[in-house]
PDB file of C-alpha atoms in Angstrom:
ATOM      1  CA  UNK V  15       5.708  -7.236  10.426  1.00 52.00           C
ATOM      2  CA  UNK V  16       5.455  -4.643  13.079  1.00 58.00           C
ATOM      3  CA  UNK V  17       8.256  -6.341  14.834  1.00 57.00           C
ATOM      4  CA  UNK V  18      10.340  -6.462  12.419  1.00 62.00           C
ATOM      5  CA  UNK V  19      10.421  -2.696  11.535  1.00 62.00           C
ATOM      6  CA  UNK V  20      10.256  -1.500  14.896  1.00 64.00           C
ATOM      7  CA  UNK V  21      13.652  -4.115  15.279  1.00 66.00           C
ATOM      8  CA  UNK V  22      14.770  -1.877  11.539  1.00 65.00           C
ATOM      9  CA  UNK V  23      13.985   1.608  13.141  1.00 63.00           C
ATOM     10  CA  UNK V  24      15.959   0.492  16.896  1.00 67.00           C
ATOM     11  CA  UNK V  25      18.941  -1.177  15.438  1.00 66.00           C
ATOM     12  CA  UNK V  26      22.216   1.096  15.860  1.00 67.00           C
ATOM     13  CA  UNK V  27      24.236   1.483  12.210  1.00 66.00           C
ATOM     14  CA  UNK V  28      27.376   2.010  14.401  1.00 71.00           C
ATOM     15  CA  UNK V  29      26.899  -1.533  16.521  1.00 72.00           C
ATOM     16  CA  UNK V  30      28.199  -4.272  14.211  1.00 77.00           C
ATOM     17  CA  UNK V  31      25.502  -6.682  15.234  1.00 76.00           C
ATOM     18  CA  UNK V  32      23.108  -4.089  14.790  1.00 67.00           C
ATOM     19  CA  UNK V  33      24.528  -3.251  11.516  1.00 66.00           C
ATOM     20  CA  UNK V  34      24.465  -7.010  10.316  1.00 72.00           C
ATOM     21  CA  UNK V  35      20.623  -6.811  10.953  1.00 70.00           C
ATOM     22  CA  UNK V  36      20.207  -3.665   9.222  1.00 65.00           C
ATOM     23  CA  UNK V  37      21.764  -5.357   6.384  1.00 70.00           C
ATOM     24  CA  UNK V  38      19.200  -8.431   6.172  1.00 69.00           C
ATOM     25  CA  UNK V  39      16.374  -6.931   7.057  1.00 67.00           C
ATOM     26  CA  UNK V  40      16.909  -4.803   4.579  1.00 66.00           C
ATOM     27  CA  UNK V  41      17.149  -7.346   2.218  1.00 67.00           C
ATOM     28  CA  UNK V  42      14.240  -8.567   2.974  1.00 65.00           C
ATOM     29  CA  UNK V  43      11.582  -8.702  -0.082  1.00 63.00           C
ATOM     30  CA  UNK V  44       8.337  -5.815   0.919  1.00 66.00           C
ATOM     31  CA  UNK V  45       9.913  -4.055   3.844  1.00 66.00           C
ATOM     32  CA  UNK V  46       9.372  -0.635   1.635  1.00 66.00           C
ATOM     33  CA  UNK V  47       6.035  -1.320   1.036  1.00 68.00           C
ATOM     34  CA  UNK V  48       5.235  -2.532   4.589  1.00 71.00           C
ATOM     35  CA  UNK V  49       6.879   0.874   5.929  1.00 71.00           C
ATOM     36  CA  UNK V  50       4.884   2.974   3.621  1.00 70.00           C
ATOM     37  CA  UNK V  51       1.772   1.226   5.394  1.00 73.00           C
ATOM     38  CA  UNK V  52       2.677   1.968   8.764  1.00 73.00           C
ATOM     39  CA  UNK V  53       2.727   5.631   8.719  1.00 76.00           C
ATOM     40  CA  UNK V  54       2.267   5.555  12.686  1.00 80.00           C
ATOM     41  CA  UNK V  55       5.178   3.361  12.851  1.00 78.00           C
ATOM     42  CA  UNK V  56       7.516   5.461  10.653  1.00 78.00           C
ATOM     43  CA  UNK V  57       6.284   8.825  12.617  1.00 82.00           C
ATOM     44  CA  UNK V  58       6.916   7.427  15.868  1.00 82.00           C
ATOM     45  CA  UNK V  59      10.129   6.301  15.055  1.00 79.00           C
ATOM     46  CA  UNK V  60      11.200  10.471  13.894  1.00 84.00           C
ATOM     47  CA  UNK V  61      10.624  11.511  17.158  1.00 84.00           C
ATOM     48  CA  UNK V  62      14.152  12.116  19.042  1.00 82.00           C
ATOM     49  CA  UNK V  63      17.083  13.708  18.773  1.00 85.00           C
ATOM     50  CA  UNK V  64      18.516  15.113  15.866  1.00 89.00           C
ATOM     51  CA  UNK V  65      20.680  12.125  15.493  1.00 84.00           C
ATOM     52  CA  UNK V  66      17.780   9.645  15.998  1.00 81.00           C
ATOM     53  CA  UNK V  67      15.798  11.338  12.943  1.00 86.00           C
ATOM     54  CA  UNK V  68      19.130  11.072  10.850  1.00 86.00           C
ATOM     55  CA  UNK V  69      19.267   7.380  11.627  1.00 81.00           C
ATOM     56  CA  UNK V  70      15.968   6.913  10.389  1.00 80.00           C
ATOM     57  CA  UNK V  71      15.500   9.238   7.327  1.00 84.00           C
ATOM     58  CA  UNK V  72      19.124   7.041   6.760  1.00 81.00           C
ATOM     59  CA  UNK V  73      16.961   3.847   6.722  1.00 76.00           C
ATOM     60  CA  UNK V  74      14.289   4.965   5.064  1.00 79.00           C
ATOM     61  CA  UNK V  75      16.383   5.865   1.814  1.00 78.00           C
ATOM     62  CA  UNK V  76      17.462   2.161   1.496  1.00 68.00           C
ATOM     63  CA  UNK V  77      14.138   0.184   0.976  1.00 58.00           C
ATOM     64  CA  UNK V  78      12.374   0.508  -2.119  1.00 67.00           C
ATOM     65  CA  UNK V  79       9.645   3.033   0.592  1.00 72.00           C
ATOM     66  CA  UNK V  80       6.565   4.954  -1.118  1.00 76.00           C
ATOM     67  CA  UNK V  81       7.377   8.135   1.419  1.00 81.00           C
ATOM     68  CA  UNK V  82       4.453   9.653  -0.238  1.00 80.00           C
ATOM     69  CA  UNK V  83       2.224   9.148   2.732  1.00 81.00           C
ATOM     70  CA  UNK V  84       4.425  10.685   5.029  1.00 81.00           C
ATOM     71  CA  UNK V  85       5.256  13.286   2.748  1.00 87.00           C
ATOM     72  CA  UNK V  86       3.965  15.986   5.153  1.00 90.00           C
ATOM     73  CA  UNK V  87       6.318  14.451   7.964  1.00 91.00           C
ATOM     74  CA  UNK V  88       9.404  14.742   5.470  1.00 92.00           C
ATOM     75  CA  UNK V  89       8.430  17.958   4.746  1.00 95.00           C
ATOM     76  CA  UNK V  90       8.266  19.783   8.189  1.00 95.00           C
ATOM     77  CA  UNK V  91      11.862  17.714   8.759  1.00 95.00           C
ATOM     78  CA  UNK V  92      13.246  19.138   5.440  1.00 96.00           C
ATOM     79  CA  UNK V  93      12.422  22.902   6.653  1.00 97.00           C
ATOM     80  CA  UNK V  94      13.827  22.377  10.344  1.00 95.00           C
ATOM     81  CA  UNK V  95      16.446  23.597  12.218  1.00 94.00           C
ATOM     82  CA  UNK V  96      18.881  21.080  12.454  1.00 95.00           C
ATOM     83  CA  UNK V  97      20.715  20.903   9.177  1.00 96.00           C
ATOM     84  CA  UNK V  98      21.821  16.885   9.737  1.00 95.00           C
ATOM     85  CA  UNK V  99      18.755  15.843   9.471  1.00 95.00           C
ATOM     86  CA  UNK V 100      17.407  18.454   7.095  1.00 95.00           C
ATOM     87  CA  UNK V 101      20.166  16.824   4.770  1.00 94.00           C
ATOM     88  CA  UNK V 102      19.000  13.178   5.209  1.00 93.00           C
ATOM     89  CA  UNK V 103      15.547  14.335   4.284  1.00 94.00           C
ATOM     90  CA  UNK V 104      16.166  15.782   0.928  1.00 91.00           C
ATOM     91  CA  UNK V 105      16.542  12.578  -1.029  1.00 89.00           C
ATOM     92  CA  UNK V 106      13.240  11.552   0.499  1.00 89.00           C
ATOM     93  CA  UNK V 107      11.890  14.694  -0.295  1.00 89.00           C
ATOM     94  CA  UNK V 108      12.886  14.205  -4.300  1.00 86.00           C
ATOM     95  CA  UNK V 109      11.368  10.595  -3.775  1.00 85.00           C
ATOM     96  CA  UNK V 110       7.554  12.278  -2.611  1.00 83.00           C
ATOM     97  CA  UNK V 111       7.152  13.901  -5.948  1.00 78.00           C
ATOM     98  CA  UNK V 112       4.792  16.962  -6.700  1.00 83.00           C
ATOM     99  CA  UNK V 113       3.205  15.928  -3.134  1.00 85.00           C
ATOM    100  CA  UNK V 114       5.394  17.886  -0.884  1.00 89.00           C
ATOM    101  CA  UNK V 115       4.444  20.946  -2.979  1.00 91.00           C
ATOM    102  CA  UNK V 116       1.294  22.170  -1.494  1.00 93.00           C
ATOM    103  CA  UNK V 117       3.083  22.035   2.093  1.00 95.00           C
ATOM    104  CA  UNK V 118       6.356  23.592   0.878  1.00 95.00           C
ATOM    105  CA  UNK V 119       4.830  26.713  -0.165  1.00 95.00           C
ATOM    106  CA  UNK V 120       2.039  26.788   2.522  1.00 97.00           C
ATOM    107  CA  UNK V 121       5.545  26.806   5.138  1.00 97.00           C
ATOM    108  CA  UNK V 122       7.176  29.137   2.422  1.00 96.00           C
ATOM    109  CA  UNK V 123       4.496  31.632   3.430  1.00 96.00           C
ATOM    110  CA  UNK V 124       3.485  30.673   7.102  1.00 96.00           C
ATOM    111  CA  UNK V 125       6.465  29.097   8.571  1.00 96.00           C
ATOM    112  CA  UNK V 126       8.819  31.008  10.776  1.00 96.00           C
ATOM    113  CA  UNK V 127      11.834  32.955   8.254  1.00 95.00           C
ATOM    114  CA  UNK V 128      14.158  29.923   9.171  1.00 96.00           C
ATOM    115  CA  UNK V 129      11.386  27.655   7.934  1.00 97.00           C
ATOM    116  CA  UNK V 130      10.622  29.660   4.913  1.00 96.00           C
ATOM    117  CA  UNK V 131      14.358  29.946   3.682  1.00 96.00           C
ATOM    118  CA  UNK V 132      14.963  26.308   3.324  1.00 96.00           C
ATOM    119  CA  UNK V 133      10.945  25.750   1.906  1.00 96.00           C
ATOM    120  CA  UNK V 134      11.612  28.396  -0.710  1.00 94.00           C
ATOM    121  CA  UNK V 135      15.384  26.996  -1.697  1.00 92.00           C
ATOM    122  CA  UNK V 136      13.809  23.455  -1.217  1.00 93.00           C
ATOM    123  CA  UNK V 137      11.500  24.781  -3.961  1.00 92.00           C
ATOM    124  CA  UNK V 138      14.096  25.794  -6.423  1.00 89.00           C
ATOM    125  CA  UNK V 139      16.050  23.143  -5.772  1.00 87.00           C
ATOM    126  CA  UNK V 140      13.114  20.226  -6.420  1.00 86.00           C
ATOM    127  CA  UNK V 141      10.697  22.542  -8.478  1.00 80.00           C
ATOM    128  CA  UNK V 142      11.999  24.863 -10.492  1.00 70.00           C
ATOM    129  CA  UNK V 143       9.604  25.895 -13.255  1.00 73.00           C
ATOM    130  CA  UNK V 144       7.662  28.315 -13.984  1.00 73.00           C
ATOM    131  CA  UNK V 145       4.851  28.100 -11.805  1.00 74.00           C
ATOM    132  CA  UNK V 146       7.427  28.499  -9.379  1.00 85.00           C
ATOM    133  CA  UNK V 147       8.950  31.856 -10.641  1.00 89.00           C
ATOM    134  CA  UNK V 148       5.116  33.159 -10.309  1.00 90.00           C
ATOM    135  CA  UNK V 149       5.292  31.893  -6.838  1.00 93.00           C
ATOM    136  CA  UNK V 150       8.791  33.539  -5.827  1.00 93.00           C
ATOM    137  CA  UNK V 151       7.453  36.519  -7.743  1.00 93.00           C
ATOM    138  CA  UNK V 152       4.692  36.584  -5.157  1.00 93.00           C
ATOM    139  CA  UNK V 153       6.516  35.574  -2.016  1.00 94.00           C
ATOM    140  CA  UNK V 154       8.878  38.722  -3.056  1.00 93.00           C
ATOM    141  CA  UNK V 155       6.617  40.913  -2.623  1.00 93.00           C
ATOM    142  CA  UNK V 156       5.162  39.872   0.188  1.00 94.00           C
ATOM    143  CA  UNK V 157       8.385  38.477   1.980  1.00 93.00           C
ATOM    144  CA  UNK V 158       9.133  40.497   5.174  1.00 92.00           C
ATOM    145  CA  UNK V 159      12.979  39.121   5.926  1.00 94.00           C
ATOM    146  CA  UNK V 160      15.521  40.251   4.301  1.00 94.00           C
ATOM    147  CA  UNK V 161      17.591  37.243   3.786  1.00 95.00           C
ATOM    148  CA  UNK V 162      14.603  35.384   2.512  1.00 95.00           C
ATOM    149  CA  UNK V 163      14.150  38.008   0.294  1.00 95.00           C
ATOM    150  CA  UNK V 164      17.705  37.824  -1.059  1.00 95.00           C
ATOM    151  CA  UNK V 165      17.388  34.338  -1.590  1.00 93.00           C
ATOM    152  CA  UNK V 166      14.165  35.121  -3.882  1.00 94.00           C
ATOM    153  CA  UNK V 167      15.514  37.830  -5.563  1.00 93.00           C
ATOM    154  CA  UNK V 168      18.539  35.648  -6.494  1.00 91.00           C
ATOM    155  CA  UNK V 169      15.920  32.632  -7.430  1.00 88.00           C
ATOM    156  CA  UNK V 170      13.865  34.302  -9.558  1.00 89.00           C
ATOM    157  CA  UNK V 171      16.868  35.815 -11.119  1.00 88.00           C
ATOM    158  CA  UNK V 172      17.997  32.190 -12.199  1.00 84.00           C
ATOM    159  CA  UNK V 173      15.047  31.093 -13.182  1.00 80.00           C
ATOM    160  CA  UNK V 174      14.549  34.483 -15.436  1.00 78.00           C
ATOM    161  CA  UNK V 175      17.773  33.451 -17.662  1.00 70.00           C
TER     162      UNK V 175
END
């Protein structure tokens, strides 16, 4: 099994050969659920350029994958700087469910103002409710940028109406 994902995470979408592979394996029946139980494997393999981590957020949105236990890795890549791959991690990021929460708002208050821009509109975007307006309402007060603050005070406008 190991094999065979490490051949899923390697192969090149651009290579036809590669992307014939790409194609059966993932077809084949439990490669989701064998991903989600290789963390270390799926970790590994989002180390790299900003392209590499594109690739493989790409794969990872085919198989039927439980991201949920590397929620926290999908996270940190959702928040970062390079905006490709911050894209192929948002449907991921929809897919982890209320368990990217805690670590969105912990980098929504800690992270650097880059970080807590995209935490706090990934919040909106996947969370909006009211325990988030409470939140924003917080973060507003406390929020020391002044284009994160624009972005609350435009959030928790929206959410208000």
């Amino acid at each position: 099994a190991d094999l065979v994902q490490r051949a899923y995470f390697a192969a090149d979408p651009n290579d036809e050969q590669d992307a014939r592979c790409l194609e059966l394996l993932a077809r084949l029946g439990g490669l989701g659920v064998s991903l989600a139980r290789h963390k270390d494997l799926v970790t590994e393999s989002l180390n790299g350029s900003a392209a590499s981590r594109t690739a493989v957020l790409d794969k990872l949105t085919g198989p039927a994958c439980d991201v949920a236990p590397f929620s926290d890795v999908v996270v940190k890549l959702a928040v970062g700087r390079a905006k490709t791959v911050r894209r192929a991690a948002r449907p991921l990021l929809r897919r982890t469910g209320e368990s990217a929460l805690p670590q969105l708002r912990e980098i929504a208050v800690g992270g650097t103002s880059s970080e807590r821009l995209q935490a706090v509109r990934l919040l909106a975007t996947l969370f909006s409710n009211k325990e988030n307006l409470d939140f924003f309402r917080r973060r507003q007060v406390a929020e020391t940028s002044g284009k994160v603050r624009s972005n609350l005070d435009s959030l928790i406008a929206g959410l208000q109406e």
